[in-house]
Coordinates of C-alpha atoms and ligand atoms in Angstrom, one line a residue:
X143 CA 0.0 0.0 0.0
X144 CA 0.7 3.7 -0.9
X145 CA 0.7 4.2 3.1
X146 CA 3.0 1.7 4.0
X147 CA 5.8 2.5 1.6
X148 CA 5.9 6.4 3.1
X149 CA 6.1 4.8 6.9
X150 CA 9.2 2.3 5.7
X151 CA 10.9 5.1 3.6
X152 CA 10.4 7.8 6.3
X153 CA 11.6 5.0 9.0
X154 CA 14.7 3.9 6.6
X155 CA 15.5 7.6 6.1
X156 CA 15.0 6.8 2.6
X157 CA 12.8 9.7 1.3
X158 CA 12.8 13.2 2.1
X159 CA 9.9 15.3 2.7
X160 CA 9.6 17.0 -0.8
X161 CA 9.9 13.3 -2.4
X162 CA 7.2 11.8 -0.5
X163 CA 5.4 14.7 -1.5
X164 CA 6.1 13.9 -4.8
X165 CA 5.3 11.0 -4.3
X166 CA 1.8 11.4 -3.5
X167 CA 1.0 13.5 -6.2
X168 CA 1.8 11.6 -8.9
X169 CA -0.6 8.3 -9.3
X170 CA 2.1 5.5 -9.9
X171 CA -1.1 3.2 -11.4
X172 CA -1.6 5.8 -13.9
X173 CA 1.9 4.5 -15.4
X174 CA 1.4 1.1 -15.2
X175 CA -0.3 -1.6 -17.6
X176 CA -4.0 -2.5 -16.8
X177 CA -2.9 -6.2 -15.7
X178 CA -0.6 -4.6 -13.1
X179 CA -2.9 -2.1 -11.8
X180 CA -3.1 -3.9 -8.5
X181 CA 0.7 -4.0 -7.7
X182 CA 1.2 -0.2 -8.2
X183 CA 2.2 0.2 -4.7
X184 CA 4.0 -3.3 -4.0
X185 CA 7.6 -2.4 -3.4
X186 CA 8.7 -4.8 -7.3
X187 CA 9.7 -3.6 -10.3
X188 CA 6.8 -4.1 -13.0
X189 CA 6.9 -5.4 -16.5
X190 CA 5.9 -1.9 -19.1
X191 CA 5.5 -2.4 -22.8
X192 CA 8.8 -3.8 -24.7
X193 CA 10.2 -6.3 -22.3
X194 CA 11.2 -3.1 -20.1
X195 CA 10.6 -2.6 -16.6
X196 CA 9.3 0.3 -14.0
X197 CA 11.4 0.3 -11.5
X198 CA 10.6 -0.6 -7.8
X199 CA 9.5 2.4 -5.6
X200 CA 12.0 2.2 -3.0
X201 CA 15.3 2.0 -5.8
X202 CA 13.3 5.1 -7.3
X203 CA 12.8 6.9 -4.0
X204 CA 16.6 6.5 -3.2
X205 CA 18.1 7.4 -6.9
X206 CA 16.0 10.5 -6.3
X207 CA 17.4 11.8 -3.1
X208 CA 21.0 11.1 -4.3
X209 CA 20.0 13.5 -7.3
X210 CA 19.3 16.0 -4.9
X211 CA 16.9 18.1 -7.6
X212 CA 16.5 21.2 -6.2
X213 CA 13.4 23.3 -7.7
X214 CA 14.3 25.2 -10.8
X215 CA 16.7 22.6 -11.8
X216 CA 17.0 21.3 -15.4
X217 CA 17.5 17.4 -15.1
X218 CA 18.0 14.8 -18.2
X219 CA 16.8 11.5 -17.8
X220 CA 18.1 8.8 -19.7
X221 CA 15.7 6.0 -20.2
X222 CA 11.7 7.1 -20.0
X223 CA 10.3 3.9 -20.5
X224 CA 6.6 4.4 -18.6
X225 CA 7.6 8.4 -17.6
X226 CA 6.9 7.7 -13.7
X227 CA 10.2 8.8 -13.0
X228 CA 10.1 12.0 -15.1
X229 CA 6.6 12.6 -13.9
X230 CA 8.1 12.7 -10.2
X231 CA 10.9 14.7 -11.3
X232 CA 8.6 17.5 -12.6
X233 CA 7.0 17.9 -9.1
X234 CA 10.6 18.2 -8.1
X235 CA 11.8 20.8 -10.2
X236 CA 8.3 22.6 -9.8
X237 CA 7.2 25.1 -12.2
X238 CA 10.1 27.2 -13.2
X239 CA 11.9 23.9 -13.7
X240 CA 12.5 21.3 -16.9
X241 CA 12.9 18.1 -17.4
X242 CA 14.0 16.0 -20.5
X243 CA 13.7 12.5 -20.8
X244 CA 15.1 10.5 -23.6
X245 CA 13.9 6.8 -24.9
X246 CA 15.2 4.8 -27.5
X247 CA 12.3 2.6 -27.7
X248 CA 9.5 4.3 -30.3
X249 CA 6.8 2.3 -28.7
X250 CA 7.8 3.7 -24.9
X251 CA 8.2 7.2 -25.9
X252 CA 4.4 6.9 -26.8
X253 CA 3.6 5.5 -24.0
X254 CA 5.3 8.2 -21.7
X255 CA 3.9 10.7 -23.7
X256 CA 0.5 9.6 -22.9
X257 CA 1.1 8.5 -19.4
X258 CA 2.6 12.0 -18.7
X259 CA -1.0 13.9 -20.4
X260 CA -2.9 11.6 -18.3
X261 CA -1.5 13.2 -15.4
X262 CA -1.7 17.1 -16.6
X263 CA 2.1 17.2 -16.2
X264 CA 3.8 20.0 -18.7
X265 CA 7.8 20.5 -17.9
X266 CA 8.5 17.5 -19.3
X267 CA 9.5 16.9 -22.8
X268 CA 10.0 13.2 -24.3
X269 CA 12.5 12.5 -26.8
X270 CA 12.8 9.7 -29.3
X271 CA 16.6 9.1 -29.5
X272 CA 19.5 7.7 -28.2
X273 CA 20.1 8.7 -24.7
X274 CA 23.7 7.0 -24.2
X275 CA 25.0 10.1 -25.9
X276 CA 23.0 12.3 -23.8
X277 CA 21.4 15.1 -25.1
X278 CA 23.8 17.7 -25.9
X279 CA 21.4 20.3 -27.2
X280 CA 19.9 20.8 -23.9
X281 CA 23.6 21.2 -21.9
X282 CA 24.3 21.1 -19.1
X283 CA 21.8 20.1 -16.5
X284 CA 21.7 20.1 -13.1
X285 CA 21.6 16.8 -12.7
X286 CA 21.6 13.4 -15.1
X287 CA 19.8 9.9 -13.9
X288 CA 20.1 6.6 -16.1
X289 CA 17.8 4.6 -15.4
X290 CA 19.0 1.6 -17.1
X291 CA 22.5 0.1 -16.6
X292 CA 25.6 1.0 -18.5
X293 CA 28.2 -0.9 -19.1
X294 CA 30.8 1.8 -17.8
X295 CA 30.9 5.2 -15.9
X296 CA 30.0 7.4 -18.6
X297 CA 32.6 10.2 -18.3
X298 CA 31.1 11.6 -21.4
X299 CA 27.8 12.7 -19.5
X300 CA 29.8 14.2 -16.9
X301 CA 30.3 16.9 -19.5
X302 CA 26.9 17.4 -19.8
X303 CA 26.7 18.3 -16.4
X304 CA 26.6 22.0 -14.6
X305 CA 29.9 22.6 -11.8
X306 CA 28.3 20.8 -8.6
X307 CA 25.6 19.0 -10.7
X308 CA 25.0 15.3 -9.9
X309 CA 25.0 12.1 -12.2
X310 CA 23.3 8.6 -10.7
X311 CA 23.9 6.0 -12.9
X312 CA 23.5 1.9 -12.2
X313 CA 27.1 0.6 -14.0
X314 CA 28.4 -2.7 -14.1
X315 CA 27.4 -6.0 -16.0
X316 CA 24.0 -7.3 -17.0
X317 CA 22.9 -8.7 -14.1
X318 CA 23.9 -6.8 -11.0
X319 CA 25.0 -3.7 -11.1
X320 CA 26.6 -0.7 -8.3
X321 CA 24.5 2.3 -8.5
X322 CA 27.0 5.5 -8.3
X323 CA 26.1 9.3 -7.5
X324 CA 28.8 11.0 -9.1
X325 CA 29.3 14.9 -8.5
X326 CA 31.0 17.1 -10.4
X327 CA 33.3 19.6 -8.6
X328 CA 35.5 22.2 -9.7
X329 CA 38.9 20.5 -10.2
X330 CA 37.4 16.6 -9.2
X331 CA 34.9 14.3 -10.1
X332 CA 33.6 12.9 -6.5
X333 CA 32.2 9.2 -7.0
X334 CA 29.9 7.8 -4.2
X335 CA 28.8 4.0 -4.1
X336 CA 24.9 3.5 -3.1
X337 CA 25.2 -0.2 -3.7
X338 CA 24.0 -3.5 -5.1
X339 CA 20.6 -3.0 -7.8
X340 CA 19.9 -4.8 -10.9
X341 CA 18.5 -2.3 -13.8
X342 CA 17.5 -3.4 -17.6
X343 CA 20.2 -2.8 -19.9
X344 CA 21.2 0.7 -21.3
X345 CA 21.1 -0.1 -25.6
X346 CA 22.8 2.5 -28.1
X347 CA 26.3 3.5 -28.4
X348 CA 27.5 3.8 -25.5
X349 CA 25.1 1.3 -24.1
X350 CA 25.3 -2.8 -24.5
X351 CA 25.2 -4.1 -28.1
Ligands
SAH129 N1 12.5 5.5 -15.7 C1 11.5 4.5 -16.3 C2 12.0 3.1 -16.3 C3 13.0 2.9 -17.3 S1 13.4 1.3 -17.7 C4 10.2 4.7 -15.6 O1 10.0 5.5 -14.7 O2 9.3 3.9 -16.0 C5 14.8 1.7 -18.7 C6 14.4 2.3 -20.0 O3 15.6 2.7 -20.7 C7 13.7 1.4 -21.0 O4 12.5 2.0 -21.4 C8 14.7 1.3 -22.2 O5 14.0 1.2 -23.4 C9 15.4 2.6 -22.1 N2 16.7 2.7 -22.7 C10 17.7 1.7 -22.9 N3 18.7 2.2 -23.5 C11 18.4 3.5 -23.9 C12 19.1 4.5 -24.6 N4 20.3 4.3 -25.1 N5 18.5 5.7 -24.8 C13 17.3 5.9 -24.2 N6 16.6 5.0 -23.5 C14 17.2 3.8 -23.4

């Protein structure tokens, strides 16, 4: 239940206020398929459209609070798939904010595009392309999230990033991967471990092949 999630996240320290605020505004069934309706608010991963996953609330809640969005931020997601995430990340960023999600998947970027009109939300744009480049045209953002798992640490994104901006990004092999907040400084790059997840792989260039 919705309920229970907030009491274990607030208990774990896991969610700040403004997330579980988020949160609750955003309807997490609205972004799911009709057969999984009645799991929106188990703590799983669920299957979306093209063998691709939403991701489990709780690994959701935590990438979030490592990205430390701050409102007015411009964030890049890389990976749409159902647009839950990037729907959370617009509360986030509230009004004077942006945020640009990227999916390489035609029949996702539909399906994010609809989810997100569903739920009235506006400061998000959707973009059919690949997002293992990033998205260059938009530079730099605040902060980056992948939400699938590349191979490497993409040092290329990193350049794509504001000074003090943050990157979370799930790297290592297909099926278990560290998930890393990396920040950029002025003269270092400062790489945090968050631990063990396991993500759907990242595709395109920089991505698996
Ligand atoms: N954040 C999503 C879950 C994403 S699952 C949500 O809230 O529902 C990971 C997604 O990354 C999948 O939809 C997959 O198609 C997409 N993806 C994989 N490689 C990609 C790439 N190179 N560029 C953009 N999207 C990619």
């Amino acid at each position: 239940m919705r309920s229970n999630l907030i009491k274990y996240w607030i208990k774990e320290e896991l969610a700040d206020k403004k997330l579980i605020a988020a949160f609750k505004k955003i309807p997490r069934e609205k972004f799911i398929l009709k057969e999984y309706k009645k799991d929106a608010y188990s703590d799983i991963p669920l299957p979306i459209l093209a063998n691709q996953t939403i991701s489990q609330p709780t690994t959701i809640m935590m990438m979030l609070k490592a990205l430390n969005v701050k409102p007015g931020d411009k964030v890049l997601e890389i990976g749409a798939g159902s647009g839950y995430q990037a729907a959370l990340l617009s509360c986030l960023v509230g009004k004077k904010g942006k945020v640009y999600t990227i999916e390489i998947i035609p029949e996702l970027v539909k399906f994010a595009k609809n989810n997100l009109k569903k739920s009235n939300i506006k400061n998000v744009k959707v973009i059919l392309e690949d997002g293992s480049k990033g998205l260059p045209k938009y530079k730099p953002y605040n902060e980056i999230i992948i939400t699938a798992a590349s191979p490497e640490i993409p040092k290329h994104l990193i350049k794509q990033l504001k000074q003090d901006g943050i990157l979370v990004v799930p790297v290592g092999p297909l099926y278990n991967q560290q998930m890393f907040k990396i920040t950029k400084k002025k003269n270092e790059i400062k790489i945090e471990n968050l631990g063990e997840f396991i993500f759907v792989p990242l595709r395109g260039r920089f991505g698996w092949h």
